[in-house]
Tab-separated table of C-alpha atoms in Angstrom:
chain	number	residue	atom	x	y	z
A	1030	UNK	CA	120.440	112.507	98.278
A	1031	UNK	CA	116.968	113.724	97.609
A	1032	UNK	CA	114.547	113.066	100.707
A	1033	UNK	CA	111.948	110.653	99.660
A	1034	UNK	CA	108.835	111.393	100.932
A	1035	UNK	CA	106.126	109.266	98.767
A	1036	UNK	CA	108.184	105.623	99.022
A	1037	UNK	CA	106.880	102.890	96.604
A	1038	UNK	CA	106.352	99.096	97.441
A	1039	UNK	CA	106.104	98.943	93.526
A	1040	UNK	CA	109.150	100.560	91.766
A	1041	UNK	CA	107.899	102.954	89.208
A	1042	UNK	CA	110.580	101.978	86.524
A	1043	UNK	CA	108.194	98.655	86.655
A	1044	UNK	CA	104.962	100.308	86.929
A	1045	UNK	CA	105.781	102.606	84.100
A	1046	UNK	CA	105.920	99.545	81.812
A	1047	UNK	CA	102.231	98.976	82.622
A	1048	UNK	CA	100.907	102.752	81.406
A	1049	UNK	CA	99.608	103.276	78.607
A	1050	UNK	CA	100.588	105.683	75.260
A	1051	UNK	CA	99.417	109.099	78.026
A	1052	UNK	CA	101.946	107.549	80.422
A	1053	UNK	CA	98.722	106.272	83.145
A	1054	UNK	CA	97.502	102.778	84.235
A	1055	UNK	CA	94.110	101.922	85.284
A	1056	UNK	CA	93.963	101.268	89.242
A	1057	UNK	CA	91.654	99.096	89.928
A	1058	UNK	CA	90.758	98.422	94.394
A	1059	UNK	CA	90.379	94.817	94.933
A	1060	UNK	CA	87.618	95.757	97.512
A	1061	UNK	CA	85.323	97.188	95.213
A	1062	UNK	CA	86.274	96.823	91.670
A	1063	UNK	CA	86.198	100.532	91.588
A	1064	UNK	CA	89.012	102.748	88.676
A	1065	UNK	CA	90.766	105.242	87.977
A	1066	UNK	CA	93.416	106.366	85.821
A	1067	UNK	CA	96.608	107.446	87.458
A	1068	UNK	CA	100.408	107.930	86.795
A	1069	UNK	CA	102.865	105.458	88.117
A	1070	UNK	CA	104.493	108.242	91.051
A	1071	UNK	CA	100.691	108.435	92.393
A	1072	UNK	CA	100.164	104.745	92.971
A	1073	UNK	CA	101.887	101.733	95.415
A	1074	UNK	CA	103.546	104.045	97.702
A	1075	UNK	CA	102.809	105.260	101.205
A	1076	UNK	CA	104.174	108.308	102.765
A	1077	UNK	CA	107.847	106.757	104.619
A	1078	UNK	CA	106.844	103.288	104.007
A	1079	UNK	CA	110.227	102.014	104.762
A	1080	UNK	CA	110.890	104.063	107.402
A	1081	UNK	CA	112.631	102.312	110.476
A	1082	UNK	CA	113.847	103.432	114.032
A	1083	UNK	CA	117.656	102.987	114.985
A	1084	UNK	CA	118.803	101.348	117.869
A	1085	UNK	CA	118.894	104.861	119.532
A	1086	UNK	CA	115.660	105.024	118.594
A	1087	UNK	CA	115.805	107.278	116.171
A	1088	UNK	CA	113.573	107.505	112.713
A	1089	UNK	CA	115.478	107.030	110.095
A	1090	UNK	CA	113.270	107.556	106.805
A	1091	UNK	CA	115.977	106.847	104.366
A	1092	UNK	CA	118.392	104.094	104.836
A	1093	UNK	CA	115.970	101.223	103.356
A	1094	UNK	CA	114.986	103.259	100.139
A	1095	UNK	CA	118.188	104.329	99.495
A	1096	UNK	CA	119.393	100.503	99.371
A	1097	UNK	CA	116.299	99.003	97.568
A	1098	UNK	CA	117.009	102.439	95.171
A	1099	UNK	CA	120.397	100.697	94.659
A	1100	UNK	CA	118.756	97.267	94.050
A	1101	UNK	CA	116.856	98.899	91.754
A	1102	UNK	CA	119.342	101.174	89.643
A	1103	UNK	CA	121.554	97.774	89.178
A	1104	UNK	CA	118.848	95.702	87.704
A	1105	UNK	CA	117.027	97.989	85.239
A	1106	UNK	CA	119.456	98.372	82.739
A	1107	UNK	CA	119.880	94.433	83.145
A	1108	UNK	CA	115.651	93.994	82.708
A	1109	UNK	CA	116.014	95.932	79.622
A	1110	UNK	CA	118.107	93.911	78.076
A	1111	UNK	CA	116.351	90.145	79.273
A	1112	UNK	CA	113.686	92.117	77.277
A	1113	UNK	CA	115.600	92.971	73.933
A	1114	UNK	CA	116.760	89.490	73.712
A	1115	UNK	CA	120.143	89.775	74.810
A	1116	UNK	CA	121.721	87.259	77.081
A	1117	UNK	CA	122.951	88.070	80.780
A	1118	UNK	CA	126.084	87.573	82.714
A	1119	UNK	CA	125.738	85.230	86.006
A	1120	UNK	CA	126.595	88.514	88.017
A	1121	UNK	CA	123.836	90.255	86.312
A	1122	UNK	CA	121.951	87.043	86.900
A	1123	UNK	CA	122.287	87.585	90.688
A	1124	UNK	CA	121.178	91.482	90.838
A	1125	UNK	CA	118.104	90.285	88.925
A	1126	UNK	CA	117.501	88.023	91.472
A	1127	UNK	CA	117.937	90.285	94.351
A	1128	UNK	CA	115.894	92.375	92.887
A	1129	UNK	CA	113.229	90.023	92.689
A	1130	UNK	CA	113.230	89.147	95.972
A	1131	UNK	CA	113.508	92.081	97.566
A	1132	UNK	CA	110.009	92.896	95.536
A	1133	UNK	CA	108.633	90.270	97.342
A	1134	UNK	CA	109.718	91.246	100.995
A	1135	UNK	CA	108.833	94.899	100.427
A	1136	UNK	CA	105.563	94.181	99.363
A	1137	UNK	CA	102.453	94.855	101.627
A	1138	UNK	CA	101.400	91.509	101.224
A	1139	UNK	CA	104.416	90.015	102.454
A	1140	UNK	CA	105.304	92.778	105.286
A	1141	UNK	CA	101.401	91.838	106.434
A	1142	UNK	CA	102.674	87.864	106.554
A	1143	UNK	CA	106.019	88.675	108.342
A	1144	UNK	CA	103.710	90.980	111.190
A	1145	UNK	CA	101.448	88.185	111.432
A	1146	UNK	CA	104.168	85.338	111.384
A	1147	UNK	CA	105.485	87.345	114.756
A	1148	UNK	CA	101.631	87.348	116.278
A	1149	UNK	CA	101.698	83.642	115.770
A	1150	UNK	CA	104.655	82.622	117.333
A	1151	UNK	CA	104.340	84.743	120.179
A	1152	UNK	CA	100.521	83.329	120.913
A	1153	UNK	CA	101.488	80.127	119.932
A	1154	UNK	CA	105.090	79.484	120.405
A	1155	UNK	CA	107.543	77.385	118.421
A	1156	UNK	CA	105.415	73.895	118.831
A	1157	UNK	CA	105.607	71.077	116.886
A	1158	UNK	CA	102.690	71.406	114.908
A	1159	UNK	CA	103.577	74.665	112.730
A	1160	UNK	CA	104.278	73.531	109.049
A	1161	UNK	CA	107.805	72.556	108.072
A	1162	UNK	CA	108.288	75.414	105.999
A	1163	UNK	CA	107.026	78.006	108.081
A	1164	UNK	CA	109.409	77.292	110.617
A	1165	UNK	CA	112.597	76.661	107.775
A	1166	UNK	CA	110.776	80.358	106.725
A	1167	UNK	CA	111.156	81.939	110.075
A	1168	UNK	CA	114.849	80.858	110.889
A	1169	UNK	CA	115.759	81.871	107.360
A	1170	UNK	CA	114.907	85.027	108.016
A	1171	UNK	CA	115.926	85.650	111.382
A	1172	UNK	CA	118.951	84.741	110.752
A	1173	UNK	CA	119.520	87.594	107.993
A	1174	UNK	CA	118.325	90.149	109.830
A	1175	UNK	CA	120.430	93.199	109.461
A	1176	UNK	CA	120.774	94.245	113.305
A	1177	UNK	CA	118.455	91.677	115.166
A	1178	UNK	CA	120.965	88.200	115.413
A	1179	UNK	CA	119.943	87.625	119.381
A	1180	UNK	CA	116.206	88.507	118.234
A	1181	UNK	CA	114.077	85.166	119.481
A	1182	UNK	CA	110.462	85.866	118.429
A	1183	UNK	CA	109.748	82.831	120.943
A	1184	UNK	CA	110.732	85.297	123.507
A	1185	UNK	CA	109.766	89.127	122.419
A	1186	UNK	CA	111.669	91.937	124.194
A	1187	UNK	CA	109.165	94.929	125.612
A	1188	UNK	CA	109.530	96.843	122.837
A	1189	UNK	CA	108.512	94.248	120.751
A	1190	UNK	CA	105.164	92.402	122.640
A	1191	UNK	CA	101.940	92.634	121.060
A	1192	UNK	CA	99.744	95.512	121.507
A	1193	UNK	CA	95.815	96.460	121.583
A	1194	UNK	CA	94.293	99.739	119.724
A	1195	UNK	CA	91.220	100.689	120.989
A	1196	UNK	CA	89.338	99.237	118.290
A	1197	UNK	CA	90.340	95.711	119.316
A	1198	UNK	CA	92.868	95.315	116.518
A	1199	UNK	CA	96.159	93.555	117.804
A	1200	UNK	CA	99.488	95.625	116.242
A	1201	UNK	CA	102.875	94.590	116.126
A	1202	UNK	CA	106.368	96.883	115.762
A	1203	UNK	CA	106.403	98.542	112.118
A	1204	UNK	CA	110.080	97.621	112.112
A	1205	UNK	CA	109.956	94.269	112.463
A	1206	UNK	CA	108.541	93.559	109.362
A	1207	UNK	CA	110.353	96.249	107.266
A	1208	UNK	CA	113.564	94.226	108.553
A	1209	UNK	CA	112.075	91.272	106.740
A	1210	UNK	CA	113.515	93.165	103.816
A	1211	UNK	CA	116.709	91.277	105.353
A	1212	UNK	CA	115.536	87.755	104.039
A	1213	UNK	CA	115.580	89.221	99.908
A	1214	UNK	CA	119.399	88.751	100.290
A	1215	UNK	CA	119.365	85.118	101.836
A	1216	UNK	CA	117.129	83.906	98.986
A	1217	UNK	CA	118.228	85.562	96.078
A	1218	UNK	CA	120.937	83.128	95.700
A	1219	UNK	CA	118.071	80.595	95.306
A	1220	UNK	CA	116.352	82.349	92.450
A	1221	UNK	CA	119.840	83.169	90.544
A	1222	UNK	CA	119.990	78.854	90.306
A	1223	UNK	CA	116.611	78.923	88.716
A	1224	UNK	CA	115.535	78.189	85.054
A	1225	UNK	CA	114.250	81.282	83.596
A	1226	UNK	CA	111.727	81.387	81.253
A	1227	UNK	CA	110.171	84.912	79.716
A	1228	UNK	CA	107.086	84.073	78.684
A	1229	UNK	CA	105.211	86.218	76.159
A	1230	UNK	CA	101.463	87.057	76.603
A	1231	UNK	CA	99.288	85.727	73.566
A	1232	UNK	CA	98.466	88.087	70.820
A	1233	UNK	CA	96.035	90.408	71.726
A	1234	UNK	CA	96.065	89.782	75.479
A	1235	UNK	CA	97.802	91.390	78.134
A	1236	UNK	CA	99.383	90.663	81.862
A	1237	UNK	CA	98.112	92.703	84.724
A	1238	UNK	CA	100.618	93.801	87.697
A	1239	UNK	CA	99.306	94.233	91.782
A	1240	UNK	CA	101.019	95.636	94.362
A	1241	UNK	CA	102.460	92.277	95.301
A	1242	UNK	CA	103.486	91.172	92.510
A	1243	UNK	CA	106.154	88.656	92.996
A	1244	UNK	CA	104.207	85.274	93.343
A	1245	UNK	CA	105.497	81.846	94.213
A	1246	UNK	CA	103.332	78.758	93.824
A	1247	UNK	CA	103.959	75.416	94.159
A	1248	UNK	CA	103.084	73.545	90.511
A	1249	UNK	CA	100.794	71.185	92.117
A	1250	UNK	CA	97.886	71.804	89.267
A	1251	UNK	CA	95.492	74.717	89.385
A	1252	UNK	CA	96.056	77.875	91.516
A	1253	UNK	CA	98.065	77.458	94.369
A	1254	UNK	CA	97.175	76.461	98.475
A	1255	UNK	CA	99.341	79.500	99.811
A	1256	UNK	CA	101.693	77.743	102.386
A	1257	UNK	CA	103.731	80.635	103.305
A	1258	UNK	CA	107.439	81.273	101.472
A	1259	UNK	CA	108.719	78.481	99.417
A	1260	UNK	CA	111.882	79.239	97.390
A	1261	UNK	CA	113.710	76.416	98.513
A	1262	UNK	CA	110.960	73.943	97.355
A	1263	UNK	CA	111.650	72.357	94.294
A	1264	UNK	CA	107.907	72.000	93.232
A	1265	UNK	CA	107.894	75.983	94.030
A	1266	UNK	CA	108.194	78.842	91.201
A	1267	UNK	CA	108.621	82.300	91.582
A	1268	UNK	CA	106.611	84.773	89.247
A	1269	UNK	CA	107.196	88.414	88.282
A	1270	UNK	CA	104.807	90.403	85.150
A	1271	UNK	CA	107.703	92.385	84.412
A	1272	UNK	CA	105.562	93.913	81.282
A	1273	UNK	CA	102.149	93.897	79.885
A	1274	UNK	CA	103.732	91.295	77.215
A	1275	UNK	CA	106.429	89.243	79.165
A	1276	UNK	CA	106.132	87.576	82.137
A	1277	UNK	CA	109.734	85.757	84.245
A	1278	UNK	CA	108.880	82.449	85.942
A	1279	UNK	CA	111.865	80.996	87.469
A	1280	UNK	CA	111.489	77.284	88.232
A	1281	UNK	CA	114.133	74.826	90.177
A	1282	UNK	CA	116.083	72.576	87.410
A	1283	UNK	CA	114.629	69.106	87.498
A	1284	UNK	CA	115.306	65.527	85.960
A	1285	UNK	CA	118.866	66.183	83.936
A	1286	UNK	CA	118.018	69.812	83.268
A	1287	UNK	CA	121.063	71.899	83.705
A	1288	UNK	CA	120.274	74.969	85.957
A	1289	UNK	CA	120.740	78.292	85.224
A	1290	UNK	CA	119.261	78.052	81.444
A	1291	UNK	CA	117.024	80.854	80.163
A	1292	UNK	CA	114.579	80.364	77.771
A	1293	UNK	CA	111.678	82.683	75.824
A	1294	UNK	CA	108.728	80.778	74.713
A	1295	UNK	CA	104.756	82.205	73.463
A	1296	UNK	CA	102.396	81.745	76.341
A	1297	UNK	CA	99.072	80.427	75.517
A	1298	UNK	CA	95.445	81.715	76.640
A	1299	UNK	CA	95.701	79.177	79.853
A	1300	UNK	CA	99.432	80.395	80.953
A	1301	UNK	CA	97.487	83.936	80.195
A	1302	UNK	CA	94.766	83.383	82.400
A	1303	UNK	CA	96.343	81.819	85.149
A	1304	UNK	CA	99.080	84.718	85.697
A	1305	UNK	CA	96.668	87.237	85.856
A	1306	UNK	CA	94.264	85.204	87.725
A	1307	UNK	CA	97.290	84.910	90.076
A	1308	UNK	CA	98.126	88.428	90.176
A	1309	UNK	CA	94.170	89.311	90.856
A	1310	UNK	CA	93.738	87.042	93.442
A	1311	UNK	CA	97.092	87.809	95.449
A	1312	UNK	CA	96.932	91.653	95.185
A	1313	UNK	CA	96.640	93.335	98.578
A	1314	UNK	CA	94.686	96.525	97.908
A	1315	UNK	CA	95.179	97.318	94.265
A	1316	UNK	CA	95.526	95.916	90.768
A	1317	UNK	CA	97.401	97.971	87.904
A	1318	UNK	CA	96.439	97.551	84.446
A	1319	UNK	CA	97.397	99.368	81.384
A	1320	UNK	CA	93.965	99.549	80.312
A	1321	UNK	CA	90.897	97.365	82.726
A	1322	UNK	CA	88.562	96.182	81.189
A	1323	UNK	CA	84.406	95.577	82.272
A	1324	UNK	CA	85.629	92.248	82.827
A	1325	UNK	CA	88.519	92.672	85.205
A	1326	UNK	CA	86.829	95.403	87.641
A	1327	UNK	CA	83.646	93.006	87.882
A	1328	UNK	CA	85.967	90.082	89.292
A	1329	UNK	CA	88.025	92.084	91.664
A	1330	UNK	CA	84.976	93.263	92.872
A	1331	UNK	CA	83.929	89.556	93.835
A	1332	UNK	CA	86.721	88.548	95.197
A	1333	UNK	CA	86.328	86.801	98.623
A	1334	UNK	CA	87.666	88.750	101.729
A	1335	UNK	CA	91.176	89.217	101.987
A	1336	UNK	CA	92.363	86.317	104.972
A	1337	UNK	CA	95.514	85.339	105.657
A	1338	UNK	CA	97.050	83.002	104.394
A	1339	UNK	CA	98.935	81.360	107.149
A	1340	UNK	CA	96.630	78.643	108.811
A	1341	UNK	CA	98.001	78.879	112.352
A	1342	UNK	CA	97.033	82.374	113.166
A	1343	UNK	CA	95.246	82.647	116.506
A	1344	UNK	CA	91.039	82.856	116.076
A	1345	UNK	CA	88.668	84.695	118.095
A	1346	UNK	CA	85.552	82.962	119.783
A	1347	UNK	CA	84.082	83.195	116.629
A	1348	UNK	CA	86.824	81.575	115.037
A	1349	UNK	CA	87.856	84.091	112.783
A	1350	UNK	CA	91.448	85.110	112.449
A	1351	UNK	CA	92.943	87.775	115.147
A	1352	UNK	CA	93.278	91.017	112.813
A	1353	UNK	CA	96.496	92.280	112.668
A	1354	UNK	CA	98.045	95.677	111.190
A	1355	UNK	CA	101.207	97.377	111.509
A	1356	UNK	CA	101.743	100.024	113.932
A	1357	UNK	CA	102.336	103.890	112.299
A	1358	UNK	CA	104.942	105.422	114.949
């Protein structure tokens, strides 16, 4: 096997679907609204991204992009065909899924949420007052962690405690969150039960991709209050722009809905707007667009500060959010 170097968050087979007729997408930085054109292999990837150490302590820069390469070879040719029209088996069904979900964990969004889900339970411990489903979150996926079953983030081992850079910023183990990776294969089951729907992007408009693309939202009215993971929710739907044209939403079967149905229907210039406005304001450094327009740079560039998104993070004096980041070992 080749030795990746450059490993996406984004799978290029996805991010190709966003280029345009010169095979480049417009990358547009959230911060600043500043872009560029750039080929897919240039973009969403960080040099060993999902790069791990072994219980011998060991770096082993190849074991989780080999398997999310895997993930990803078995559910192309199955994308393809959700996009010609033609129906799926409930086996191809499932490596769909999985592959959706493992999108989500291995995005930097995500990985971010999983770091700081470990801050806050160490500063604050398992108490009564975390949210329901951030606690139903953080047992799911402890217990589908590859190699950690006796990890208890109540109670950190050495290796594991919090530590301070010099610059004040707390850090937590790289491979802790990388093993949240582990938790795609406890919920794909979840998303395979779904109702499907491909929607199609209104004539003359077109969906935007970020580097975290897989949404969920709960369908509550208007753009979401994130509350953490929430696959097991039945108000919750999960969101993937898996072209510029067709967008999945998978949503749990209610009322005397059968599960498991997939249906196509036109979008209109609301289901448009509030995609990409999801996509916009959930991308963690970067939005990809097959072509950006005035428009699109001018909002990213007023978005508000990236916070996070899960309330019970510890605050400084000031009462602003402890900053956390991922150790580079």
């Amino acid at each position: 096997m080749t030795k990746v170097i450059q490993q996406h968050y984004v799978p290029q087979m996805i991010l190709r679907r966003f280029t345009g007729g010169d095979g480049m997408m417009d990358v547009i930085e959230r911060a600043t609204g500043r872009a560029w054109r750039s080929a897919p292999e240039g973009v969403a990837c960080e040099r060993y991204y999902n790069a791990v150490r072994t219980e011998q302590g060991e770096l082993d820069t190849q074991a989780i992009e080999k398997r999310l390469g895997e993930i990803e070879s078995n559910a192309e040719p199955i994308l393809q065909k959700l996009l010609e029209g033609t129906s799926i088996s409930g086996e191809e069904r499932s490596k769909v899924a999985l592959f959706i979900t493992a999108q989500d964990f291995r995005s930097p969004r995500r990985r971010q949420e999983f770091a700081d889900l470990a801050l806050a339970v160490e500063h604050n411990g398992l108490s009564s007052s975390l949210p329901t489903s951030i606690e139903h979150y953080k047992q799911l996926v402890i217990a589908a962690s590859e190699s950690r079953s006796s990890f208890d983030p109540s109670k950190p081992r050495v290796d594991d405690r919090l530590k301070v850079e010099e610059d004040g910023t707390v850090s937590v183990a790289r491979e802790d969150a990388v093993r949240a990776l582990a938790a795609a294969g406890t919920f794909a089951p979840v998303v395979a039960d779904m109702d499907w729907v491909l929607l199609k992007a209104p004539d003359g408009k077109r969906f935007v991709i970020s580097d975290s693309p897989v949404q969920l939202y709960e369908d509550l009215g208007g753009l979401p209050k994130h509350t953490g993971a929430a696959y097991w929710r039945e108000s919750s739907k999960v969101t993937f722009p898996l072209t510029p044209s067709v967008y999945l939403i998978a949503a749990h079967a209610t009322g005397l809905l059968r599960p498991n149905r997939l249906r196509r229907r036109d979008g209109t210039s609301s289901d448009w707007r509030f995609l990409n406005d999801l996509q916009l304001r959930s991308c963690y450094r970067q939005l990809y667009a097959t072509e950006a327009t005035a428009g699109l740079k001018e909002r990213c560039a007023k978005l508000p500060k990236l916070l996070n998104s899960l309330s019970f993070m510890p605050t400084t004096e000031d009462g602003l959010p402890v900053p956390v980041k991922v150790r580079r070992k």
